[in-house]
XYZ file of C-alpha atoms in Angstrom:
610
model
C 25.790 -3.875 23.477
C 24.931 -6.871 21.237
C 26.231 -9.793 23.258
C 24.657 -13.050 24.366
C 21.727 -14.614 22.571
C 18.084 -13.988 21.784
C 15.704 -16.986 22.072
C 13.665 -15.513 19.195
C 16.489 -15.315 16.640
C 18.839 -17.665 14.742
C 21.232 -14.865 13.792
C 24.854 -14.951 14.950
C 24.991 -11.495 16.550
C 27.701 -12.420 19.032
C 29.967 -12.997 15.988
C 28.896 -10.015 13.852
C 26.438 -7.098 13.848
C 24.587 -5.346 11.036
C 25.415 -1.637 10.829
C 23.385 -0.634 7.747
C 20.790 -2.064 5.357
C 20.289 -0.935 1.768
C 16.918 -2.196 0.564
C 15.484 -2.303 -2.913
C 11.831 -3.357 -3.294
C 9.668 -3.902 -6.348
C 6.066 -4.136 -5.074
C 4.032 -6.642 -7.109
C 0.346 -6.389 -6.178
C -0.769 -9.036 -8.671
C 1.403 -11.778 -7.187
C 1.347 -10.237 -3.673
C 5.128 -10.386 -3.356
C 8.073 -8.039 -2.941
C 10.884 -8.720 -5.405
C 13.852 -7.518 -3.440
C 17.550 -7.084 -2.902
C 19.159 -6.150 0.410
C 22.794 -5.222 1.021
C 23.754 -5.651 4.695
C 26.856 -3.876 5.930
C 28.108 -6.252 8.611
C 30.793 -5.541 11.224
C 32.825 -8.577 12.256
C 33.313 -9.149 16.027
C 35.783 -12.091 15.959
C 38.885 -13.250 14.087
C 38.800 -15.999 11.424
C 35.238 -15.043 10.543
C 33.916 -16.762 7.406
C 30.219 -17.572 7.946
C 27.082 -15.940 9.306
C 23.428 -16.788 9.920
C 20.473 -14.527 9.100
C 16.812 -14.915 10.076
C 14.314 -15.578 7.282
C 10.725 -16.768 7.073
C 9.194 -18.085 3.831
C 11.668 -16.178 1.634
C 12.758 -17.449 -1.781
C 16.520 -16.719 -1.905
C 18.011 -16.610 -5.423
C 21.579 -15.346 -4.857
C 24.023 -14.186 -2.152
C 27.261 -12.227 -2.648
C 29.900 -10.934 -0.227
C 31.800 -7.823 -1.346
C 30.598 -8.596 -4.870
C 31.882 -12.217 -4.889
C 29.493 -15.144 -5.018
C 28.888 -16.707 -1.590
C 27.458 -20.156 -0.917
C 24.272 -20.367 1.114
C 21.955 -23.003 2.555
C 18.565 -22.903 4.261
C 18.461 -24.614 7.667
C 15.553 -26.465 9.277
C 12.267 -24.566 9.438
C 11.107 -23.737 12.980
C 7.427 -23.329 13.925
C 7.622 -19.569 14.591
C 11.265 -18.540 14.184
C 11.285 -19.275 10.456
C 14.336 -20.709 8.680
C 17.987 -19.833 9.296
C 19.894 -18.666 6.201
C 23.455 -20.029 6.548
C 25.948 -18.016 4.462
C 29.547 -19.066 3.868
C 31.867 -16.263 2.702
C 34.443 -16.883 -0.044
C 37.107 -15.373 2.286
C 37.991 -14.978 5.955
C 37.800 -11.704 7.932
C 39.260 -10.352 11.171
C 37.620 -8.593 14.082
C 36.692 -4.989 13.241
C 36.455 -5.527 9.471
C 33.269 -4.910 7.488
C 31.684 -6.977 4.729
C 28.751 -6.143 2.449
C 26.490 -9.178 2.116
C 23.916 -8.822 -0.666
C 20.895 -11.135 -0.849
C 18.496 -11.290 -3.823
C 15.132 -12.758 -2.865
C 11.374 -12.685 -3.080
C 8.816 -12.656 -0.259
C 5.949 -15.171 -0.034
C 2.335 -14.077 -0.688
C 1.685 -15.275 2.889
C 4.592 -13.284 4.457
C 3.590 -12.726 8.095
C 4.850 -9.111 8.114
C 2.772 -8.049 5.121
C -0.921 -7.548 4.639
C -2.130 -7.137 1.081
C -5.575 -5.561 0.792
C -7.784 -5.719 -2.270
C -9.321 -2.465 -3.512
C -12.622 -3.523 -1.853
C -10.914 -3.689 1.561
C -9.832 -0.016 1.390
C -11.848 3.131 2.005
C -11.436 4.316 -1.606
C -12.431 0.962 -3.207
C -10.295 1.728 -6.305
C -6.673 0.732 -5.580
C -5.034 -2.098 -3.614
C -3.051 -1.393 -0.452
C -0.057 -2.924 1.314
C 1.167 -2.433 4.870
C 3.690 -4.153 7.098
C 3.854 -4.959 10.810
C 7.229 -6.397 11.874
C 7.014 -6.428 15.665
C 7.965 -8.769 17.225
C 9.799 -11.138 14.851
C 8.127 -10.704 11.452
C 10.740 -8.523 9.726
C 12.487 -11.751 8.646
C 9.514 -12.478 6.347
C 10.265 -9.324 4.303
C 14.059 -8.898 4.820
C 16.716 -11.549 5.542
C 18.324 -9.921 8.582
C 19.519 -10.219 12.163
C 15.944 -10.020 13.384
C 16.571 -9.225 17.038
C 16.114 -5.984 19.000
C 19.717 -6.481 20.228
C 21.046 -5.197 16.891
C 20.503 -1.622 15.668
C 21.311 -0.304 12.202
C 20.532 2.558 9.832
C 18.782 1.858 6.529
C 18.265 3.272 3.056
C 15.525 2.030 0.728
C 14.146 2.459 -2.741
C 10.655 1.206 -3.526
C 9.146 0.784 -6.994
C 5.327 1.013 -7.066
C 2.595 1.617 -9.669
C 2.633 5.367 -10.352
C -0.928 5.984 -9.126
C 0.175 4.825 -5.654
C 2.401 6.359 -2.983
C 4.970 4.570 -0.787
C 5.976 5.704 2.720
C 8.372 4.049 5.176
C 9.648 4.413 8.758
C 12.318 6.773 7.475
C 12.814 10.273 6.059
C 11.407 10.730 2.548
C 14.313 11.281 0.148
C 12.769 12.054 -3.238
C 11.140 10.137 -6.070
C 11.727 9.475 -9.768
C 10.158 7.545 -12.638
C 11.217 3.873 -12.657
C 13.785 3.632 -15.502
C 12.770 -0.033 -16.050
C 9.010 0.618 -16.320
C 7.313 3.906 -17.251
C 4.084 2.864 -15.479
C 5.920 2.841 -12.123
C 7.601 5.323 -9.788
C 10.513 4.860 -7.360
C 10.337 6.397 -3.881
C 13.574 6.775 -1.899
C 14.000 6.761 1.903
C 16.809 7.098 4.422
C 16.877 6.368 8.144
C 20.104 7.844 9.571
C 19.302 6.905 13.198
C 20.216 3.295 14.160
C 17.133 1.224 14.986
C 16.148 -2.450 15.404
C 14.744 -4.473 12.485
C 11.229 -4.642 13.962
C 10.829 -0.914 13.257
C 11.294 -1.250 9.478
C 7.877 -0.468 8.005
C 6.389 0.082 4.570
C 2.979 1.226 3.346
C 1.847 1.491 -0.273
C -1.577 2.818 -1.234
C -3.584 5.699 -2.681
C -2.267 7.974 0.063
C -2.671 11.691 0.620
C -1.145 13.846 3.348
C -1.902 17.047 5.262
C 0.519 19.143 7.299
C -0.408 19.136 11.007
C 2.711 20.801 12.454
C 6.227 22.057 11.665
C 7.632 18.494 11.649
C 4.456 16.469 11.159
C 2.125 15.327 8.414
C -0.801 12.940 8.610
C -1.111 10.331 5.824
C -4.107 8.211 4.860
C -6.539 7.487 2.090
C -8.404 10.607 0.942
C -11.573 9.459 2.768
C -9.876 9.680 6.184
C -7.262 12.390 5.725
C -9.151 15.523 6.828
C -10.747 13.801 9.809
C -7.309 12.486 10.797
C -5.721 15.943 10.438
C -8.350 17.256 12.863
C -7.968 14.319 15.302
C -4.183 14.703 15.468
C -3.984 18.505 15.461
C -2.456 18.560 18.989
C 0.576 16.510 17.897
C 3.158 19.322 18.101
C 2.001 20.311 21.612
C 2.425 16.695 22.729
C 5.844 16.451 21.046
C 7.033 19.563 22.914
C 5.657 18.261 26.239
C 7.409 14.917 25.680
C 10.690 16.681 24.808
C 10.517 18.705 28.034
C 10.123 15.474 30.006
C 12.375 13.034 28.121
C 14.859 15.045 26.048
C 15.046 15.914 22.330
C 13.089 14.032 19.649
C 15.918 12.659 17.464
C 14.016 11.234 14.474
C 13.454 14.511 12.567
C 10.008 13.958 11.073
C 7.022 12.814 13.172
C 4.345 11.734 10.694
C 1.201 9.732 11.478
C -0.295 7.236 9.054
C -3.929 6.185 9.516
C -4.248 2.588 8.326
C -7.243 0.628 7.049
C -9.309 -1.017 9.821
C -7.668 -4.489 9.656
C -4.450 -3.396 11.439
C -4.032 -5.723 14.477
C -2.740 -3.213 17.059
C -3.915 0.184 18.260
C -0.872 1.656 16.618
C 2.779 1.044 15.923
C 5.465 3.571 16.800
C 7.612 3.191 13.676
C 10.267 5.965 13.616
C 9.282 9.022 11.508
C 5.946 7.342 10.690
C 3.640 6.263 13.527
C 0.875 3.885 12.443
C -2.583 4.578 13.891
C -5.934 2.883 13.294
C -9.256 4.411 12.254
C -10.533 3.582 15.779
C -8.981 6.990 16.369
C -9.296 7.035 20.123
C -5.795 5.522 19.964
C -3.525 7.481 22.235
C -0.985 9.551 20.308
C 0.765 10.066 23.667
C 1.469 6.347 23.845
C 2.795 6.122 20.266
C 4.784 9.301 20.751
C 6.552 8.272 23.937
C 7.740 5.015 22.314
C 10.128 7.180 20.285
C 12.182 7.539 23.472
C 11.399 4.339 25.395
C 11.448 1.653 22.712
C 12.908 3.195 19.572
C 15.807 5.120 21.156
C 16.346 2.808 24.155
C 15.228 -0.704 23.201
C 14.689 -3.998 25.043
C 17.605 -6.301 24.179
C 15.275 -9.292 23.720
C 11.480 -9.634 23.911
C 11.863 -11.087 27.411
C 12.678 -7.511 28.503
C 9.700 -5.991 26.636
C 8.528 -4.302 29.849
C 11.513 -1.927 29.565
C 9.934 -0.572 26.370
C 6.323 -0.602 27.452
C 6.405 0.033 31.213
C 8.475 3.191 30.658
C 6.274 4.194 27.708
C 3.117 4.013 29.842
C 4.876 5.870 32.668
C 5.975 8.638 30.285
C 2.573 8.744 28.576
C 0.864 9.282 31.947
C 3.410 11.965 32.864
C 2.451 13.800 29.641
C -1.200 13.417 30.740
C -0.221 14.923 34.087
C 1.397 17.933 32.369
C -1.479 18.473 29.921
C -4.397 17.601 32.256
C -3.752 17.025 35.973
C -2.235 14.651 38.549
C -5.783 13.378 39.277
C -6.105 12.426 35.595
C -2.806 10.472 35.788
C -4.063 8.653 38.901
C -7.351 7.836 37.179
C -5.535 6.384 34.120
C -3.275 4.367 36.439
C -6.326 2.820 38.133
C -7.739 1.849 34.731
C -4.393 0.280 33.865
C -4.442 -1.805 37.038
C -7.800 -3.237 35.930
C -6.407 -4.048 32.457
C -3.573 -5.894 34.197
C -6.060 -7.827 36.341
C -7.901 -8.719 33.134
C -4.744 -10.090 31.470
C -3.765 -12.059 34.567
C -7.279 -13.569 34.663
C -7.072 -14.493 30.955
C -3.624 -16.122 31.194
C -4.173 -17.541 34.703
C -2.449 -16.207 37.847
C 0.176 -18.969 37.785
C 1.030 -18.597 34.082
C 4.736 -17.686 33.700
C 3.795 -15.336 30.805
C 2.408 -13.009 33.506
C 5.949 -12.580 34.886
C 7.306 -9.087 34.283
C 10.383 -10.788 32.759
C 9.071 -14.030 31.209
C 11.247 -16.835 29.849
C 10.541 -16.896 26.097
C 12.662 -19.931 25.241
C 10.548 -21.742 22.596
C 7.689 -19.259 23.148
C 6.409 -17.165 20.238
C 6.576 -13.519 21.419
C 3.188 -12.905 19.737
C 1.625 -15.429 22.145
C 3.078 -13.516 25.097
C 1.565 -10.171 23.976
C -0.710 -8.709 26.674
C -1.046 -5.704 28.974
C 1.345 -7.329 31.511
C 4.595 -5.639 30.325
C 2.706 -2.316 30.033
C 0.795 -2.267 33.302
C 2.901 -4.450 35.600
C 5.850 -2.411 34.326
C 4.054 0.858 35.074
C 3.022 -0.387 38.543
C 6.671 -1.141 39.396
C 7.828 2.283 38.183
C 5.008 4.003 40.091
C 5.899 2.028 43.236
C 9.554 3.096 42.851
C 8.440 6.700 42.250
C 6.642 6.647 45.614
C 9.675 5.122 47.379
C 12.224 7.480 45.780
C 10.454 10.775 46.439
C 7.657 11.487 43.959
C 7.113 12.157 40.228
C 9.689 14.955 39.724
C 12.469 12.971 41.423
C 11.696 9.750 39.572
C 11.225 11.472 36.206
C 14.812 12.730 36.686
C 15.921 9.095 36.745
C 13.825 8.138 33.676
C 15.271 11.029 31.634
C 18.806 10.158 32.718
C 18.247 6.468 31.862
C 17.040 7.433 28.363
C 20.072 9.660 27.772
C 22.577 7.092 29.063
C 21.230 4.170 27.013
C 20.137 6.127 23.893
C 20.821 4.245 20.611
C 21.399 1.019 22.581
C 19.529 -2.130 23.621
C 19.170 -2.919 27.320
C 18.398 -5.781 29.714
C 16.474 -5.586 32.988
C 19.747 -6.204 34.854
C 21.396 -3.143 33.232
C 18.329 -1.008 34.002
C 18.332 -2.161 37.628
C 22.082 -1.541 38.050
C 21.624 2.000 36.776
C 18.642 2.546 39.121
C 20.886 1.608 42.076
C 23.685 3.876 40.771
C 21.391 6.863 40.207
C 19.734 6.563 43.649
C 22.974 5.585 45.429
C 21.895 7.463 48.583
C 18.668 5.385 48.775
C 20.102 1.905 48.216
C 18.801 0.711 51.607
C 15.214 1.468 50.459
C 15.785 -0.183 47.049
C 17.163 -3.299 48.769
C 13.833 -3.701 50.596
C 11.934 -4.027 47.276
C 10.948 -7.659 46.628
C 12.608 -7.771 43.191
C 11.965 -11.473 42.695
C 8.236 -11.068 43.343
C 8.043 -8.108 40.916
C 10.192 -9.567 38.117
C 10.067 -13.344 38.180
C 6.783 -14.307 39.863
C 3.513 -14.763 37.937
C 0.217 -13.053 38.783
C -0.521 -9.602 40.169
C 2.300 -7.427 41.602
C 3.280 -7.856 45.262
C 2.252 -4.255 46.060
C -0.978 -2.534 44.998
C -0.399 1.225 44.801
C -2.920 3.458 46.577
C -4.167 5.612 43.716
C -6.147 8.833 44.216
C -9.739 7.813 43.458
C -11.300 11.301 43.050
C -12.255 10.875 39.354
C -13.058 7.185 39.847
C -15.409 7.634 42.828
C -18.442 8.495 40.654
C -17.747 5.406 38.502
C -17.342 3.169 41.556
C -20.582 4.481 43.110
C -22.604 3.938 39.901
C -21.136 0.458 39.439
C -22.093 -0.473 43.053
C -25.604 0.867 42.487
C -26.105 -1.441 39.461
C -24.565 -4.481 41.154
C -26.736 -4.066 44.281
C -29.948 -3.170 42.384
C -32.949 -5.496 42.637
C -35.611 -5.678 39.895
C -37.668 -3.111 41.874
C -34.742 -0.647 41.929
C -34.315 -0.524 38.130
C -36.833 2.308 37.729
C -34.450 4.582 39.656
C -31.814 4.650 36.869
C -32.031 7.567 34.431
C -29.935 9.289 31.781
C -28.790 11.863 34.357
C -26.621 9.134 36.030
C -24.081 9.402 33.184
C -24.682 12.975 31.969
C -21.685 14.428 33.853
C -19.273 11.505 33.241
C -16.427 11.997 30.758
C -15.787 9.274 28.158
C -12.803 8.151 30.311
C -15.148 7.750 33.279
C -17.750 5.880 31.240
C -15.016 3.445 30.148
C -14.024 3.053 33.800
C -17.654 2.416 34.903
C -18.035 -0.372 32.307
C -14.598 -1.815 33.182
C -15.658 -2.042 36.835
C -18.846 -3.875 35.878
C -16.792 -6.350 33.802
C -14.900 -7.260 36.979
C -18.142 -8.216 38.725
C -20.333 -11.287 38.211
C -22.457 -10.896 35.023
C -25.473 -8.606 35.571
C -28.967 -10.085 35.147
C -30.304 -9.628 31.600
C -33.030 -7.272 32.880
C -30.296 -4.936 34.198
C -28.374 -4.548 30.911
C -31.651 -4.070 29.017
C -32.588 -1.299 31.464
C -29.073 0.196 31.113
C -29.593 0.424 27.344
C -33.033 2.006 27.854
C -31.717 4.599 30.345
C -28.258 5.389 28.857
C -28.666 4.368 25.185
C -25.125 2.938 25.101
C -25.767 1.223 21.736
C -25.644 4.632 20.078
C -22.090 5.397 21.294
C -19.444 4.818 18.616
C -16.339 5.419 20.800
C -14.583 2.054 20.324
C -13.345 1.756 23.923
C -16.870 2.278 25.324
C -18.627 0.159 22.693
C -16.176 -2.740 23.165
C -16.798 -2.916 26.925
C -20.538 -2.406 26.625
C -20.926 -5.253 24.092
C -18.817 -7.597 26.224
C -21.054 -6.787 29.207
C -24.212 -7.510 27.159
C -22.946 -10.835 25.762
C -21.822 -11.894 29.219
C -25.339 -11.255 30.503
C -26.606 -13.452 27.614
C -28.440 -10.653 25.789
C -28.941 -12.320 22.422
C -29.496 -9.020 20.562
C -25.897 -8.045 21.381
C -24.271 -11.117 19.775
C -24.568 -9.836 16.204
C -23.305 -6.384 17.276
C -20.333 -7.932 19.084
C -19.379 -10.095 16.076
C -19.801 -7.070 13.784
C -17.377 -5.039 15.888
C -14.983 -8.002 16.073
C -14.804 -8.218 12.278
C -15.242 -4.660 10.944
C -11.953 -3.575 12.541
C -8.920 -5.710 13.335
C -7.435 -4.438 16.599
C -6.604 -7.555 18.608
C -7.392 -5.639 21.800
C -11.036 -5.564 20.641
C -11.341 -8.512 18.247
C -10.005 -11.300 20.470
C -12.020 -10.574 23.671
C -15.248 -10.018 21.664
C -14.849 -13.368 19.898
C -14.009 -15.011 23.239
C -17.161 -13.603 24.915
C -19.427 -14.911 22.136
C -17.570 -18.259 22.148
C -18.219 -18.545 25.901
C -21.972 -17.965 25.316
C -22.690 -21.676 24.719
C -25.694 -21.125 22.437
C -23.643 -18.964 20.040
C -20.304 -20.813 20.176
C -20.722 -22.231 16.668
C -21.804 -18.807 15.407
C -18.530 -17.324 16.753
C -16.453 -19.988 14.987
C -18.495 -19.664 11.767
C -18.092 -15.864 11.725
C -14.362 -16.213 12.310
C -14.032 -18.771 9.476
C -15.885 -16.413 7.124
C -13.713 -13.390 7.941
C -10.303 -14.911 8.655
C -8.979 -14.521 5.086
C -9.446 -10.744 5.324
C -7.795 -10.583 8.773
C -4.187 -9.763 9.474
C -2.238 -13.067 9.836
C -1.273 -12.304 13.469
C -4.910 -11.585 14.379
C -6.322 -14.644 12.632
C -3.622 -16.888 14.140
C -4.238 -15.789 17.729
C -8.040 -15.573 17.421
C -8.004 -19.070 15.900
C -6.126 -20.328 18.976
C -8.678 -18.611 21.262
C -11.545 -20.336 19.418
C -9.663 -23.669 19.243
C -9.866 -23.654 15.427
C -7.370 -25.835 13.580
C -4.984 -23.480 11.719
C -4.370 -26.074 8.984
C -7.887 -25.449 7.679
C -6.943 -21.922 6.711
C -5.250 -20.439 3.688
C -4.613 -17.117 5.397
C -2.208 -18.338 8.065
């Protein structure tokens, strides 16, 4: 499956592919580096093979061997976001089908983009430091020299030496521990991942971790301060796993553990195999993380240009689980919310921006810059549209399950997905031919077709939104707490999302909304985030400090970037937004600080944390 090229990688995967990695890490908290060795088992795909290229970023390479013999190596020219190619010349020539073990000894940089080192003060426990990684999309190369492309899948083994008061976990099955024979103050943890997976799913966490069992194949891990709350929050995990298996086929990764990270993690979660990362803003959807284990980890986009294959199918599957566990009306309601998120992303990027294409061209584009809800929600909208054309949810879910089983353990392009769609629905090809594929796939902006979702659960939100938008000063007395008493948290989120699509409300209206509904007291992150954006947009000065506090006390880009942008757009507080960012950027994850800095037009060269 690994043919062609990936615009995000230097590695020569048309000439050879990695089959297995054997990693050895020594975690050095004082210097904030990993001292490491990796042995790559590489399968050769052509005759007269004697050189290969691996992706690296800011690695200090000390030695390279091939089958135990010294190999010469050179670092190529550094690229702005792709890093530096590691050119290795073997001391012998190989033929197609042969294997070679390439071993690289190296050290990571303290600024490695995949790694975030937290001081003891930045953790919940305040006693021990903490390390976590985030490799998606192309950051694995800053902690492992590898073929850092989703086109290549391999198994991996690892051993990790850490101070003995800390615990290491990885995106793999735990495989025992032992005292470090080199240093009695340290312990070695061993891991194995027998299922082939792309490099971006390699993950490591080291900290003062505890765990609780939450199901027959699941534990939740976090610092002691969060662990019992997390065990309660994620107690439905096994039910969701079983529902997902009924829809998509067996869960192949063995263990399904959840790790609750410190607040600075930049995403809502990360679906690393065997060990899903979640954030303390615990309204993160386990369904979403869970379904990635089929659509993403098992069947993977071949390059980041085809990211919608991961995320569109994940959202579709997630909403099908919601349908099984709640109702079809609930699925429709979530789909409507998703459409609004898509509209939001299109507005932010601009309707003519090619990054709003379902399949964007990422030649010389950093995949981090392309990250948005477009692949998720435009992808879902296409699948939902096809579901309606092909005969409804049961019929279309049959296709999705079949697609997962056919392409399991492989990486796929949009073309391959589309060919299989036409094969599976061979009796409906005439209908499929009427779909405007070019408009869906390769045209920026909103999709060519807006699905007609069932608005039952949304009607109350729409009515309340209209009432606020139409209200004059004299009408404000008519709003009371009873307006929102019967709304679920999902509906409250929807109500605020609808208001964010309107012109900003007059300041008197948001002040009255606070008086009547007391939204400041709600700690649900999704509600609070939208409410604070609404307040800042209406130029309520009291909300600025609250918005900046939320933007900096957690690190989810979904919340942090828009909150900073809203304050930045409030002319009077623009400098305050930049000042707050400058103060907090060193504690931010490098991906978050890099992208927020771009939003606020801050020169990255002024920073030590980038």
